[in-house]
Every structure is written in C-alpha cells, then in structure tokens.
Amino acid sequence: MKKRIGIIALLLAGVAPLSLAAQSMAGMEAQKKAEQAGHQGIGKVVAVDRTKLSIKLAHEAIKSLGWPGMTMDFRVANASLLDGLKAGDAVRFELMQLNPKEWVIVKIERK
Ligand SMILES: [Cu+2]
C-alpha cells in the first residue's frame, strides 16, 4: 500500500511540471491571440460613465470586424482610459474581444 502511494506521488510529481508548462504555453497563446485580435476604430465620444467603466461612442465602420458605423456602449479595460475624455471628443481606440458577446476598449486617445 505504502509503495503504491509512493509510485502515485512519483507519477504526480512527474506530471505536474508538465501540465504547468502546458498551462503557461496556453496562456502565452491566448495573449498572443488577444494581441492579434486588437481592432482599431475611430469615432466620437457621446457619453462617459465613469462609475460603470463605460463609454458611448459613435464609431465609424470597423472593417477588421465587419461592423458598420453605429452608436454603442463599450466597457473600458480600466478607469484611467476615461481620463480627460468628454462628449464631443474625436477619438481613436482599440478593441479586444472578451467573449463572443463582449468587447472592451484597451486603448483610447483623442485624435
Ligand atoms: Cu458598434
């Protein structure tokens, strides 16, 4: 019995570093994918909601996504992205997809 546990422990010890390595490789792949999936847009600020970390933009067509121009709300990756932005500002921004239904602004600056 004791011997068996020893063997299992040995097996686990051998497997764990491998799965950790696989995990970080997956993480790197995901990061790479996210970087590649950044989409650039331009538009105008309609409204800023700091409490919701959200910004309403009237954006022009985003060809890389096949989106037409429209007015919509976006979440921003962090509050500081909204610093100095107000309704009426012309902006350029970069989007990333969080999940199939949600996009987040990771960069935004006045034009
Ligand atoms: Cu849109």
mmCIF file of C-alpha atoms and ligand atoms in Angstrom:
data_model
loop_
_atom_site.group_PDB
_atom_site.id
_atom_site.type_symbol
_atom_site.label_atom_id
_atom_site.label_comp_id
_atom_site.label_asym_id
_atom_site.label_seq_id
_atom_site.Cartn_x
_atom_site.Cartn_y
_atom_site.Cartn_z
ATOM 1 C CA MET A 1 0.000 0.000 0.000
ATOM 2 C CA LYS A 2 2.712 2.408 1.033
ATOM 3 C CA LYS A 3 4.700 1.522 -2.044
ATOM 4 C CA ARG A 4 1.703 2.184 -4.268
ATOM 5 C CA ILE A 5 1.220 5.672 -2.804
ATOM 6 C CA GLY A 6 4.867 6.302 -3.404
ATOM 7 C CA ILE A 7 4.501 5.389 -7.042
ATOM 8 C CA ILE A 8 1.435 7.602 -7.423
ATOM 9 C CA ALA A 9 3.254 10.511 -5.795
ATOM 10 C CA LEU A 10 6.143 9.954 -8.172
ATOM 11 C CA LEU A 11 3.795 9.932 -11.136
ATOM 12 C CA LEU A 12 2.086 13.121 -9.980
ATOM 13 C CA ALA A 13 5.424 14.812 -9.395
ATOM 14 C CA GLY A 14 6.413 13.943 -12.942
ATOM 15 C CA VAL A 15 3.138 15.095 -14.441
ATOM 16 C CA ALA A 16 2.633 18.355 -12.539
ATOM 17 C CA PRO A 17 5.531 20.309 -14.057
ATOM 18 C CA LEU A 18 4.409 19.216 -17.498
ATOM 19 C CA SER A 19 0.849 20.429 -17.008
ATOM 20 C CA LEU A 20 2.127 23.713 -15.566
ATOM 21 C CA ALA A 21 4.290 24.192 -18.615
ATOM 22 C CA ALA A 22 1.346 23.370 -20.856
ATOM 23 C CA GLN A 23 -0.794 25.881 -18.985
ATOM 24 C CA SER A 24 1.648 28.742 -19.354
ATOM 25 C CA MET A 25 2.067 27.891 -23.025
ATOM 26 C CA ALA A 26 -1.710 28.114 -23.369
ATOM 27 C CA GLY A 27 -1.597 31.453 -21.557
ATOM 28 C CA MET A 28 1.042 32.729 -23.927
ATOM 29 C CA GLU A 29 -1.000 31.562 -26.891
ATOM 30 C CA ALA A 30 -4.106 33.298 -25.530
ATOM 31 C CA GLN A 31 -2.146 36.502 -25.002
ATOM 32 C CA LYS A 32 -0.719 36.333 -28.485
ATOM 33 C CA LYS A 33 -4.167 35.733 -29.909
ATOM 34 C CA ALA A 34 -5.565 38.687 -27.957
ATOM 35 C CA GLU A 35 -2.823 40.944 -29.289
ATOM 36 C CA GLN A 36 -3.522 39.832 -32.813
ATOM 37 C CA ALA A 37 -7.238 40.373 -32.228
ATOM 38 C CA GLY A 38 -6.891 44.072 -31.407
ATOM 39 C CA HIS A 39 -9.117 46.115 -33.708
ATOM 40 C CA GLN A 40 -8.693 49.816 -34.405
ATOM 41 C CA GLY A 41 -11.594 52.188 -34.595
ATOM 42 C CA ILE A 42 -12.295 55.874 -34.821
ATOM 43 C CA GLY A 43 -15.307 57.798 -33.672
ATOM 44 C CA LYS A 44 -16.741 60.445 -31.414
ATOM 45 C CA VAL A 45 -17.494 60.302 -27.704
ATOM 46 C CA VAL A 46 -21.218 60.547 -26.981
ATOM 47 C CA ALA A 47 -21.110 59.995 -23.221
ATOM 48 C CA VAL A 48 -18.742 58.807 -20.499
ATOM 49 C CA ASP A 49 -19.857 56.835 -17.458
ATOM 50 C CA ARG A 50 -17.013 56.510 -15.011
ATOM 51 C CA THR A 51 -18.978 54.527 -12.428
ATOM 52 C CA LYS A 52 -19.806 51.838 -14.995
ATOM 53 C CA LEU A 53 -16.393 51.992 -16.691
ATOM 54 C CA SER A 54 -18.279 52.565 -19.889
ATOM 55 C CA ILE A 55 -18.179 54.930 -22.817
ATOM 56 C CA LYS A 56 -20.737 55.513 -25.522
ATOM 57 C CA LEU A 57 -19.144 56.043 -28.898
ATOM 58 C CA ALA A 58 -20.498 56.941 -32.310
ATOM 59 C CA HIS A 59 -17.918 54.923 -34.191
ATOM 60 C CA GLU A 60 -17.181 54.662 -37.862
ATOM 61 C CA ALA A 61 -17.164 51.299 -39.634
ATOM 62 C CA ILE A 62 -14.583 48.874 -38.265
ATOM 63 C CA LYS A 63 -13.568 46.876 -41.302
ATOM 64 C CA SER A 64 -11.483 44.276 -39.482
ATOM 65 C CA LEU A 65 -14.664 43.259 -37.621
ATOM 66 C CA GLY A 66 -17.104 43.783 -40.447
ATOM 67 C CA TRP A 67 -19.014 46.300 -38.303
ATOM 68 C CA PRO A 68 -20.874 49.215 -39.824
ATOM 69 C CA GLY A 69 -20.724 52.614 -38.194
ATOM 70 C CA MET A 70 -23.029 52.900 -35.178
ATOM 71 C CA THR A 71 -23.503 54.381 -31.731
ATOM 72 C CA MET A 72 -22.917 51.931 -28.899
ATOM 73 C CA ASP A 73 -21.606 51.478 -25.384
ATOM 74 C CA PHE A 74 -18.240 49.928 -24.702
ATOM 75 C CA ARG A 75 -16.633 48.860 -21.473
ATOM 76 C CA VAL A 76 -13.113 50.098 -20.915
ATOM 77 C CA ALA A 77 -10.306 47.953 -19.523
ATOM 78 C CA ASN A 78 -9.581 50.449 -16.723
ATOM 79 C CA ALA A 79 -10.880 53.755 -15.399
ATOM 80 C CA SER A 80 -7.801 55.758 -16.364
ATOM 81 C CA LEU A 81 -8.650 55.235 -20.031
ATOM 82 C CA LEU A 82 -11.559 57.625 -19.495
ATOM 83 C CA ASP A 83 -9.401 60.399 -18.033
ATOM 84 C CA GLY A 84 -9.777 63.632 -19.935
ATOM 85 C CA LEU A 85 -12.435 62.312 -22.299
ATOM 86 C CA LYS A 86 -15.767 64.071 -22.709
ATOM 87 C CA ALA A 87 -18.748 64.115 -25.042
ATOM 88 C CA GLY A 88 -17.835 65.509 -28.433
ATOM 89 C CA ASP A 89 -14.180 64.396 -28.422
ATOM 90 C CA ALA A 90 -12.969 62.742 -31.632
ATOM 91 C CA VAL A 91 -11.077 59.597 -30.653
ATOM 92 C CA ARG A 92 -9.201 56.638 -31.983
ATOM 93 C CA PHE A 93 -9.443 53.438 -29.985
ATOM 94 C CA GLU A 94 -8.507 49.791 -29.880
ATOM 95 C CA LEU A 95 -10.894 46.970 -29.037
ATOM 96 C CA MET A 96 -10.406 43.439 -27.844
ATOM 97 C CA GLN A 97 -12.926 40.670 -27.589
ATOM 98 C CA LEU A 98 -13.555 39.399 -24.047
ATOM 99 C CA ASN A 99 -16.071 36.749 -25.062
ATOM 100 C CA PRO A 100 -18.353 36.172 -28.046
ATOM 101 C CA LYS A 101 -20.704 38.963 -26.937
ATOM 102 C CA GLU A 102 -18.465 41.464 -25.241
ATOM 103 C CA TRP A 103 -15.817 43.865 -26.417
ATOM 104 C CA VAL A 104 -13.612 46.033 -24.292
ATOM 105 C CA ILE A 105 -11.643 49.142 -25.140
ATOM 106 C CA VAL A 106 -7.993 48.668 -24.265
ATOM 107 C CA LYS A 107 -6.681 51.933 -25.722
ATOM 108 C CA ILE A 108 -8.349 55.218 -26.484
ATOM 109 C CA GLU A 109 -6.948 58.642 -27.241
ATOM 110 C CA ARG A 110 -8.124 61.928 -28.635
ATOM 111 C CA LYS A 111 -7.363 62.405 -32.292
HETATM 112 CU CU CU B 1 -20.567 49.222 -32.842
#
